[in-house]
C-alpha cells in the first residue's frame, strides 16, 4: 500500500591489535577478547496522503461530531485505516530493529498508522475532510457520531415543526451560530444534544495513473488532492451502509455496483419508485448528494426536486423522533435500516416499523405542506389546519404558535436559497415535491425493472440538458471575462512607466474587478453543477450497455464543467493578480488620490448606465406582464397566445434579473470607490464626491433589490402561465383524440344493456334450473322447466351434468360440474341470445370432462383463467355436497368465458369474466377483446337488489391515451356519466354524457356538444 525504501546497515566491530612491546614480561599483555558483531536493521516507509475524501454529516448538521475512519475486512468487520487531516507527500517513517528486517519494516509501518490524528471532528456545518494513502483501495467505512453526554458534539434541528424538547432550557444565545430563544422547545435552527451515529460506505478505486501524470481530478471533492471522493453522511447513506456491511459479513464484496444497488434499494423503499426517479442522479451513489441542512444552506448545495424530496423526508424523521413516541433518532434509523434491507417498509410485517412508516408519512406530509404553502403563498391556512390535525393540536393559540414558528423557518430557508442563487424555480419545485410526497415508500412494484430504468434514463437526460444549457451561458461569461482579463494584462505588460499609463491601467483594472463577485458566484454554481454531473455519471454508468450513450454524454459534461470551473478559478486568480500589480504601480507613482477620484468617476458613470438599463428592462417587463395578466386559457387558440405571452415575459423577467444583478454589482463597486475616496480625500469637493457617490450607490442597491424581487415574482407568474398554457394546449390536443375515441366506441357491440343482461340471465337460468332439478329427482330427460317454460333440460344429479335447450330461440347450454369442499365449479358452453337478437357463442372444450378439469385447476390457481375456457364457480359459506349445495348460502359467484358475439356488422371475439355475490342480485361482467378492429375492455355491473336494477358500464379503449367512458342508470331511466382520459398521469374528465334517443350526447369541456346515434351499447328500445 505504501512505497517502501529500505536501508540496510550491518556494523562490523572486529579489530585485531598486535602490540610488540619490549621490556614487558607479562604473557597477558597481547591478549584481546573479540566482541560478537551486532547487526542493526533499518526500515523506512515513504508514503503519500493525497486521496481526499470529504463531505458533510447532516441530520441537520452534526457539529463537533467524532469521525471514525475504517475499512472492512473479509468478515465484514471494521478495521482502522491510516489517514491524515492534510495532504502530505513523501511522508517518511523510520524504525530500527536488531531482530530482523521484517521487524524493522513492521515497526516503520506501525508508525504510519500511529501517526493518525488523535481526534477527528466535524465543523459547525457538519463538514469533514480527510486524506487517505494514495494506494488505498476498497471499502471505506466512515461513522460520524454525537453523544448526549461528555463531549461538545451537537445536532442541529432543521425540522419546521421542531425536534422535541430540552430536558432543561439552555440560555438564549446567538453566539457562534448557537441560536436558541431560551424556551424548552427545540425549534428550527437550534442545537441540541443527542446520541446519534450516521454512517457511509464508499468504494475507493485503485488509482488509474500516478498522481504526477494524472494531475488534479475534479470528479469529486474540492480539488485539493490527487484523487478526490465526495462522501456525505446522512440518513440514507446510513441505511445503505447497513445493507453493504451486512452483505460484507455474508461474503459479498463492496464495489461500485454494490454501492449502486444499496443506494437504489434505499431510495425506492423510503421514497417510493416515482419519487426516487426525481433523485435519479443519486441512484448510483446516494453519498454524492442529499446533505442539505435547511437551516444553513451552503455553497454548492442544490434544491432541485430530488434533493428537496430527500431533505424533506429526512427532516420529517427528525420531527418523528422529537415527538418521542417511537424511540430516539438513532432507534428510528436502525429500525428503518433493517426494514429497507428486508425490502419491507410501508408493507412491513413488523408493528414497530409499520408505526414508524405511518408516522413518517404524516410528518412528511406536514413538512411538504408547510414548505409549499409558505414558499408559494398559496393555501397557507389550509396547510396549517391539516398539519395541526396531523399533530393532534387543537388549541388555537398553539396552532398560531406553530404557524408563526414554521413560517419563519421556511422564510429563513427562502432567504438563504435566494442568497445562494437557488430560488429561481423554488415555487414550482415546492409544489412538485408536495405532490410527490403525498405517498412515500412502496408496497409492491418495488423492483427496478426495465420501465423504471427507462424513466431514470429519461430523467438523467433531462438533467443533462438543463445543466448543459446553463453551462453554455457560463462558458460565454467566462470566455468574455478571459478576453477582458487578457486585454487588461496586455495593457499592464505594455509598460507602467508613466503616470498616464498607470492611470489608464488602474482604471481598466477597476472596471474588470467589478465582475469579480459575479465570477465568484459563477464558481459556486459551477461547483454545484459539477457535483450534479458527477452524480449523473455515477448513476448512468450503472444503467447497462443499452444506455452507454447516456454515460458518454454525462462523462463529456463532467469534463466540460471541470474545464470551465478551472477556467473561472484561473480568471478570478488573474483578476486578483492584476489588482495587486495595479496597487503596486499606483503606490510607486503616489497616485492614490488621483486613482480614487478616477475610479469614483468611472463607478459613477457605470452606475448611471446600469441604472438606465435596468429601468428600460423594467419597462419592457411591465409591458410583457400586461399580456400575461390578460391571458386566457378557455380555447386552444387563446392558450397558444397565452404561451407566447408567457415565454416573452419569461425572457423579459430574466433580462430584468440580469440587469438588476448588474446594477447591484455596479452599486457595490461604486460603494467601494466612494469608500476609498472618502478615506483619503482632504478637499471638500472630493469628500462631497465620495458622499454623493455613496448615497447614489445605496439608492441603486435598494432599487436593484426591488427590481430583482419584481423579476422573481414576474418569472414565477409567467412560468406558471407557461406551464398551464402548455398543459391546456396538450389537453385540447388530447381532446381531439378523445372525441375520436367516443366515435370508435360505437363499435363496441358487446357493450349493451340487453347483451350484458343476457349473460347474467343465462347464469340465473342455470342456477334456477339446477335448483328445480334438485327438487325433481336424481336425473331427468327433456324436462320442461316450470320457471322457464321455453326451456327444457336433461340432468344427472350425481354427475352434476345439465343440458339446457330453449325451444323458442334455439339457445342451448351444456354444463358439467363438480363439488370441491365449499365450492361448486362448472364448465359450460353453448349458444345464447340477447333480447335484441345478439347471438353469444360460449366456447368450451369438446370433452366436457377435460373442460371441467381445467376449470377446477383455474379455480385453485394451478393454471391461469386464460388457460381454461368457460367456467362458473359458486362459493358457499359451508362445505356442500350434492344434496345440500342448492340450499347452501352463496358467498360469491365468479365466472370466466371465452366468447364470440355475433351481432350485426361488427361482432366481438374475446374473453369475459363474471363476479358477484349472487348471480341474480349483484354481479359484474368484464369483457376484453376485439370488435370491428377495436381493442377494448368493458365492465358491466348489474345490481338487482333494488326495485329497479342498477346498471353500470365502463369502456376502456386500448389506444395509448387511456380513453374511458363510464355511464350508469336505473332500469328504465336514462344513462348518464363521463368521458375520461389519462392526462398528465391522471384520469381526467373530458366530457359529460347523457342518454338521448338511440344514442348518447357528450358535452365536452371545450363546450362542444356531440350526439352519437345508432349506438348499440344502449337499449335500442329507448
PDB file of N, CA, C and O in Angstrom, residues 649-697:
ATOM      1  N   UNK A 649     -42.645  37.047 -21.543  1.00  0.00           N
ATOM      2  CA  UNK A 649     -42.465  37.614 -20.200  1.00  0.00           C
ATOM      3  C   UNK A 649     -41.307  36.945 -19.463  1.00  0.00           C
ATOM      4  O   UNK A 649     -40.582  37.606 -18.705  1.00  0.00           O
ATOM      5  N   UNK A 650     -41.135  35.654 -19.674  1.00  0.00           N
ATOM      6  CA  UNK A 650     -40.024  34.939 -19.047  1.00  0.00           C
ATOM      7  C   UNK A 650     -38.697  35.525 -19.518  1.00  0.00           C
ATOM      8  O   UNK A 650     -37.773  35.767 -18.725  1.00  0.00           O
ATOM      9  N   UNK A 651     -38.607  35.769 -20.828  1.00  0.00           N
ATOM     10  CA  UNK A 651     -37.386  36.366 -21.378  1.00  0.00           C
ATOM     11  C   UNK A 651     -37.142  37.738 -20.756  1.00  0.00           C
ATOM     12  O   UNK A 651     -36.014  38.070 -20.355  1.00  0.00           O
ATOM     13  N   UNK A 652     -38.201  38.546 -20.668  1.00  0.00           N
ATOM     14  CA  UNK A 652     -38.052  39.890 -20.102  1.00  0.00           C
ATOM     15  C   UNK A 652     -37.741  39.834 -18.607  1.00  0.00           C
ATOM     16  O   UNK A 652     -36.973  40.653 -18.094  1.00  0.00           O
ATOM     17  N   UNK A 653     -38.340  38.874 -17.878  1.00  0.00           N
ATOM     18  CA  UNK A 653     -38.064  38.744 -16.452  1.00  0.00           C
ATOM     19  C   UNK A 653     -36.609  38.355 -16.217  1.00  0.00           C
ATOM     20  O   UNK A 653     -35.944  38.879 -15.309  1.00  0.00           O
ATOM     21  N   UNK A 654     -36.116  37.437 -17.039  1.00  0.00           N
ATOM     22  CA  UNK A 654     -34.719  37.031 -16.913  1.00  0.00           C
ATOM     23  C   UNK A 654     -33.790  38.187 -17.280  1.00  0.00           C
ATOM     24  O   UNK A 654     -32.732  38.367 -16.668  1.00  0.00           O
ATOM     25  N   UNK A 655     -34.208  38.975 -18.281  1.00  0.00           N
ATOM     26  CA  UNK A 655     -33.405  40.141 -18.665  1.00  0.00           C
ATOM     27  C   UNK A 655     -33.350  41.157 -17.532  1.00  0.00           C
ATOM     28  O   UNK A 655     -32.286  41.724 -17.217  1.00  0.00           O
ATOM     29  N   UNK A 656     -34.505  41.389 -16.887  1.00  0.00           N
ATOM     30  CA  UNK A 656     -34.527  42.327 -15.763  1.00  0.00           C
ATOM     31  C   UNK A 656     -33.690  41.802 -14.601  1.00  0.00           C
ATOM     32  O   UNK A 656     -32.989  42.570 -13.932  1.00  0.00           O
ATOM     33  N   UNK A 657     -33.770  40.498 -14.367  1.00  0.00           N
ATOM     34  CA  UNK A 657     -32.963  39.903 -13.306  1.00  0.00           C
ATOM     35  C   UNK A 657     -31.478  40.132 -13.572  1.00  0.00           C
ATOM     36  O   UNK A 657     -30.711  40.476 -12.659  1.00  0.00           O
ATOM     37  N   UNK A 658     -31.076  39.955 -14.833  1.00  0.00           N
ATOM     38  CA  UNK A 658     -29.680  40.191 -15.204  1.00  0.00           C
ATOM     39  C   UNK A 658     -29.300  41.649 -14.980  1.00  0.00           C
ATOM     40  O   UNK A 658     -28.234  41.957 -14.418  1.00  0.00           O
ATOM     41  N   UNK A 659     -30.163  42.565 -15.429  1.00  0.00           N
ATOM     42  CA  UNK A 659     -29.880  43.989 -15.259  1.00  0.00           C
ATOM     43  C   UNK A 659     -29.869  44.382 -13.783  1.00  0.00           C
ATOM     44  O   UNK A 659     -29.083  45.245 -13.372  1.00  0.00           O
ATOM     45  N   UNK A 660     -30.726  43.765 -12.988  1.00  0.00           N
ATOM     46  CA  UNK A 660     -30.730  44.037 -11.547  1.00  0.00           C
ATOM     47  C   UNK A 660     -29.420  43.586 -10.913  1.00  0.00           C
ATOM     48  O   UNK A 660     -28.857  44.285 -10.053  1.00  0.00           O
ATOM     49  N   UNK A 661     -28.931  42.427 -11.348  1.00  0.00           N
ATOM     50  CA  UNK A 661     -27.646  41.929 -10.833  1.00  0.00           C
ATOM     51  C   UNK A 661     -26.505  42.855 -11.253  1.00  0.00           C
ATOM     52  O   UNK A 661     -25.593  43.142 -10.463  1.00  0.00           O
ATOM     53  N   UNK A 662     -26.559  43.320 -12.515  1.00  0.00           N
ATOM     54  CA  UNK A 662     -25.525  44.242 -12.999  1.00  0.00           C
ATOM     55  C   UNK A 662     -25.576  45.558 -12.235  1.00  0.00           C
ATOM     56  O   UNK A 662     -24.532  46.148 -11.921  1.00  0.00           O
ATOM     57  N   UNK A 663     -26.794  46.024 -11.929  1.00  0.00           N
ATOM     58  CA  UNK A 663     -26.936  47.255 -11.158  1.00  0.00           C
ATOM     59  C   UNK A 663     -26.401  47.066  -9.744  1.00  0.00           C
ATOM     60  O   UNK A 663     -25.722  47.953  -9.196  1.00  0.00           O
ATOM     61  N   UNK A 664     -26.710  45.928  -9.148  1.00  0.00           N
ATOM     62  CA  UNK A 664     -26.214  45.638  -7.799  1.00  0.00           C
ATOM     63  C   UNK A 664     -24.689  45.588  -7.793  1.00  0.00           C
ATOM     64  O   UNK A 664     -24.033  46.085  -6.862  1.00  0.00           O
ATOM     65  N   UNK A 665     -24.118  44.981  -8.845  1.00  0.00           N
ATOM     66  CA  UNK A 665     -22.665  44.903  -8.958  1.00  0.00           C
ATOM     67  C   UNK A 665     -22.062  46.297  -9.128  1.00  0.00           C
ATOM     68  O   UNK A 665     -21.059  46.641  -8.484  1.00  0.00           O
ATOM     69  N   UNK A 666     -22.691  47.097  -9.979  1.00  0.00           N
ATOM     70  CA  UNK A 666     -22.209  48.467 -10.187  1.00  0.00           C
ATOM     71  C   UNK A 666     -22.324  49.281  -8.908  1.00  0.00           C
ATOM     72  O   UNK A 666     -21.439  50.098  -8.585  1.00  0.00           O
ATOM     73  N   UNK A 667     -23.409  49.066  -8.164  1.00  0.00           N
ATOM     74  CA  UNK A 667     -23.598  49.780  -6.903  1.00  0.00           C
ATOM     75  C   UNK A 667     -22.545  49.366  -5.885  1.00  0.00           C
ATOM     76  O   UNK A 667     -22.009  50.202  -5.138  1.00  0.00           O
ATOM     77  N   UNK A 668     -22.250  48.079  -5.857  1.00  0.00           N
ATOM     78  CA  UNK A 668     -21.215  47.601  -4.948  1.00  0.00           C
ATOM     79  C   UNK A 668     -19.862  48.180  -5.278  1.00  0.00           C
ATOM     80  O   UNK A 668     -19.092  48.585  -4.387  1.00  0.00           O
ATOM     81  N   UNK A 669     -19.556  48.244  -6.567  1.00  0.00           N
ATOM     82  CA  UNK A 669     -18.287  48.824  -6.989  1.00  0.00           C
ATOM     83  C   UNK A 669     -18.242  50.329  -6.686  1.00  0.00           C
ATOM     84  O   UNK A 669     -17.213  50.866  -6.271  1.00  0.00           O
ATOM     85  N   UNK A 670     -19.387  50.985  -6.877  1.00  0.00           N
ATOM     86  CA  UNK A 670     -19.454  52.416  -6.575  1.00  0.00           C
ATOM     87  C   UNK A 670     -19.252  52.664  -5.086  1.00  0.00           C
ATOM     88  O   UNK A 670     -18.576  53.627  -4.682  1.00  0.00           O
ATOM     89  N   UNK A 671     -19.845  51.819  -4.260  1.00  0.00           N
ATOM     90  CA  UNK A 671     -19.685  51.952  -2.812  1.00  0.00           C
ATOM     91  C   UNK A 671     -18.226  51.769  -2.422  1.00  0.00           C
ATOM     92  O   UNK A 671     -17.692  52.485  -1.556  1.00  0.00           O
ATOM     93  N   UNK A 672     -17.558  50.813  -3.069  1.00  0.00           N
ATOM     94  CA  UNK A 672     -16.139  50.587  -2.806  1.00  0.00           C
ATOM     95  C   UNK A 672     -15.316  51.807  -3.205  1.00  0.00           C
ATOM     96  O   UNK A 672     -14.424  52.255  -2.466  1.00  0.00           O
ATOM     97  N   UNK A 673     -15.614  52.348  -4.389  1.00  0.00           N
ATOM     98  CA  UNK A 673     -14.883  53.526  -4.871  1.00  0.00           C
ATOM     99  C   UNK A 673     -15.126  54.723  -3.962  1.00  0.00           C
ATOM    100  O   UNK A 673     -14.199  55.500  -3.652  1.00  0.00           O
ATOM    101  N   UNK A 674     -16.367  54.890  -3.524  1.00  0.00           N
ATOM    102  CA  UNK A 674     -16.695  56.012  -2.642  1.00  0.00           C
ATOM    103  C   UNK A 674     -15.947  55.892  -1.317  1.00  0.00           C
ATOM    104  O   UNK A 674     -15.434  56.897  -0.789  1.00  0.00           O
ATOM    105  N   UNK A 675     -15.907  54.686  -0.780  1.00  0.00           N
ATOM    106  CA  UNK A 675     -15.216  54.478   0.496  1.00  0.00           C
ATOM    107  C   UNK A 675     -13.724  54.747   0.361  1.00  0.00           C
ATOM    108  O   UNK A 675     -13.102  55.338   1.259  1.00  0.00           O
ATOM    109  N   UNK A 676     -13.146  54.294  -0.754  1.00  0.00           N
ATOM    110  CA  UNK A 676     -11.707  54.524  -0.976  1.00  0.00           C
ATOM    111  C   UNK A 676     -11.394  56.006  -1.080  1.00  0.00           C
ATOM    112  O   UNK A 676     -10.396  56.501  -0.519  1.00  0.00           O
ATOM    113  N   UNK A 677     -12.232  56.731  -1.799  1.00  0.00           N
ATOM    114  CA  UNK A 677     -12.005  58.175  -1.944  1.00  0.00           C
ATOM    115  C   UNK A 677     -12.217  58.893  -0.614  1.00  0.00           C
ATOM    116  O   UNK A 677     -11.437  59.778  -0.235  1.00  0.00           O
ATOM    117  N   UNK A 678     -13.280  58.526   0.099  1.00  0.00           N
ATOM    118  CA  UNK A 678     -13.576  59.178   1.379  1.00  0.00           C
ATOM    119  C   UNK A 678     -12.441  58.987   2.379  1.00  0.00           C
ATOM    120  O   UNK A 678     -12.172  59.857   3.222  1.00  0.00           O
ATOM    121  N   UNK A 679     -11.746  57.841   2.291  1.00  0.00           N
ATOM    122  CA  UNK A 679     -10.692  57.525   3.250  1.00  0.00           C
ATOM    123  C   UNK A 679      -9.462  58.415   3.092  1.00  0.00           C
ATOM    124  O   UNK A 679      -8.719  58.630   4.063  1.00  0.00           O
ATOM    125  N   UNK A 680      -9.240  58.946   1.876  1.00  0.00           N
ATOM    126  CA  UNK A 680      -8.009  59.725   1.665  1.00  0.00           C
ATOM    127  C   UNK A 680      -8.282  61.155   1.214  1.00  0.00           C
ATOM    128  O   UNK A 680      -7.344  61.950   1.043  1.00  0.00           O
ATOM    129  N   UNK A 681      -9.564  61.476   0.992  1.00  0.00           N
ATOM    130  CA  UNK A 681      -9.884  62.825   0.500  1.00  0.00           C
ATOM    131  C   UNK A 681      -9.637  63.872   1.581  1.00  0.00           C
ATOM    132  O   UNK A 681      -9.991  63.668   2.748  1.00  0.00           O
ATOM    133  N   UNK A 682      -9.038  64.989   1.179  1.00  0.00           N
ATOM    134  CA  UNK A 682      -8.823  66.111   2.091  1.00  0.00           C
ATOM    135  C   UNK A 682      -9.588  67.352   1.636  1.00  0.00           C
ATOM    136  O   UNK A 682      -9.983  68.180   2.449  1.00  0.00           O
ATOM    137  N   UNK A 683      -9.773  67.460   0.344  1.00  0.00           N
ATOM    138  CA  UNK A 683     -10.506  68.587  -0.226  1.00  0.00           C
ATOM    139  C   UNK A 683     -12.003  68.344  -0.082  1.00  0.00           C
ATOM    140  O   UNK A 683     -12.487  67.214  -0.215  1.00  0.00           O
ATOM    141  N   UNK A 684     -12.728  69.417   0.176  1.00  0.00           N
ATOM    142  CA  UNK A 684     -14.174  69.303   0.382  1.00  0.00           C
ATOM    143  C   UNK A 684     -14.864  68.762  -0.852  1.00  0.00           C
ATOM    144  O   UNK A 684     -15.814  67.980  -0.756  1.00  0.00           O
ATOM    145  N   UNK A 685     -14.402  69.183  -2.027  1.00  0.00           N
ATOM    146  CA  UNK A 685     -15.029  68.732  -3.272  1.00  0.00           C
ATOM    147  C   UNK A 685     -14.902  67.226  -3.435  1.00  0.00           C
ATOM    148  O   UNK A 685     -15.813  66.544  -3.922  1.00  0.00           O
ATOM    149  N   UNK A 686     -13.772  66.686  -3.022  1.00  0.00           N
ATOM    150  CA  UNK A 686     -13.563  65.235  -3.124  1.00  0.00           C
ATOM    151  C   UNK A 686     -14.416  64.488  -2.099  1.00  0.00           C
ATOM    152  O   UNK A 686     -14.973  63.423  -2.378  1.00  0.00           O
ATOM    153  N   UNK A 687     -14.519  65.082  -0.902  1.00  0.00           N
ATOM    154  CA  UNK A 687     -15.365  64.464   0.123  1.00  0.00           C
ATOM    155  C   UNK A 687     -16.824  64.443  -0.317  1.00  0.00           C
ATOM    156  O   UNK A 687     -17.547  63.454  -0.110  1.00  0.00           O
ATOM    157  N   UNK A 688     -17.239  65.555  -0.936  1.00  0.00           N
ATOM    158  CA  UNK A 688     -18.618  65.629  -1.427  1.00  0.00           C
ATOM    159  C   UNK A 688     -18.853  64.598  -2.517  1.00  0.00           C
ATOM    160  O   UNK A 688     -19.905  63.929  -2.560  1.00  0.00           O
ATOM    161  N   UNK A 689     -17.874  64.477  -3.399  1.00  0.00           N
ATOM    162  CA  UNK A 689     -17.973  63.488  -4.488  1.00  0.00           C
ATOM    163  C   UNK A 689     -18.145  62.077  -3.915  1.00  0.00           C
ATOM    164  O   UNK A 689     -18.991  61.289  -4.376  1.00  0.00           O
ATOM    165  N   UNK A 690     -17.364  61.781  -2.897  1.00  0.00           N
ATOM    166  CA  UNK A 690     -17.439  60.458  -2.271  1.00  0.00           C
ATOM    167  C   UNK A 690     -18.791  60.240  -1.601  1.00  0.00           C
ATOM    168  O   UNK A 690     -19.418  59.167  -1.721  1.00  0.00           O
ATOM    169  N   UNK A 691     -19.265  61.242  -0.896  1.00  0.00           N
ATOM    170  CA  UNK A 691     -20.545  61.121  -0.184  1.00  0.00           C
ATOM    171  C   UNK A 691     -21.703  60.955  -1.158  1.00  0.00           C
ATOM    172  O   UNK A 691     -22.615  60.132  -0.937  1.00  0.00           O
ATOM    173  N   UNK A 692     -21.693  61.744  -2.223  1.00  0.00           N
ATOM    174  CA  UNK A 692     -22.776  61.661  -3.209  1.00  0.00           C
ATOM    175  C   UNK A 692     -22.772  60.309  -3.918  1.00  0.00           C
ATOM    176  O   UNK A 692     -23.826  59.727  -4.190  1.00  0.00           O
ATOM    177  N   UNK A 693     -21.565  59.831  -4.220  1.00  0.00           N
ATOM    178  CA  UNK A 693     -21.468  58.521  -4.877  1.00  0.00           C
ATOM    179  C   UNK A 693     -21.966  57.418  -3.952  1.00  0.00           C
ATOM    180  O   UNK A 693     -22.678  56.497  -4.375  1.00  0.00           O
ATOM    181  N   UNK A 694     -21.623  57.538  -2.671  1.00  0.00           N
ATOM    182  CA  UNK A 694     -22.076  56.532  -1.702  1.00  0.00           C
ATOM    183  C   UNK A 694     -23.596  56.541  -1.579  1.00  0.00           C
ATOM    184  O   UNK A 694     -24.232  55.476  -1.535  1.00  0.00           O
ATOM    185  N   UNK A 695     -24.173  57.726  -1.530  1.00  0.00           N
ATOM    186  CA  UNK A 695     -25.631  57.817  -1.422  1.00  0.00           C
ATOM    187  C   UNK A 695     -26.304  57.236  -2.654  1.00  0.00           C
ATOM    188  O   UNK A 695     -27.312  56.514  -2.559  1.00  0.00           O
ATOM    189  N   UNK A 696     -25.746  57.549  -3.832  1.00  0.00           N
ATOM    190  CA  UNK A 696     -26.312  57.010  -5.071  1.00  0.00           C
ATOM    191  C   UNK A 696     -26.189  55.493  -5.113  1.00  0.00           C
ATOM    192  O   UNK A 696     -27.100  54.788  -5.579  1.00  0.00           O
ATOM    193  N   UNK A 697     -25.070  54.980  -4.608  1.00  0.00           N
ATOM    194  CA  UNK A 697     -24.860  53.529  -4.583  1.00  0.00           C
ATOM    195  C   UNK A 697     -25.889  52.851  -3.692  1.00  0.00           C
ATOM    196  O   UNK A 697     -26.431  51.791  -4.039  1.00  0.00           O
TER     197      UNK A 697
END
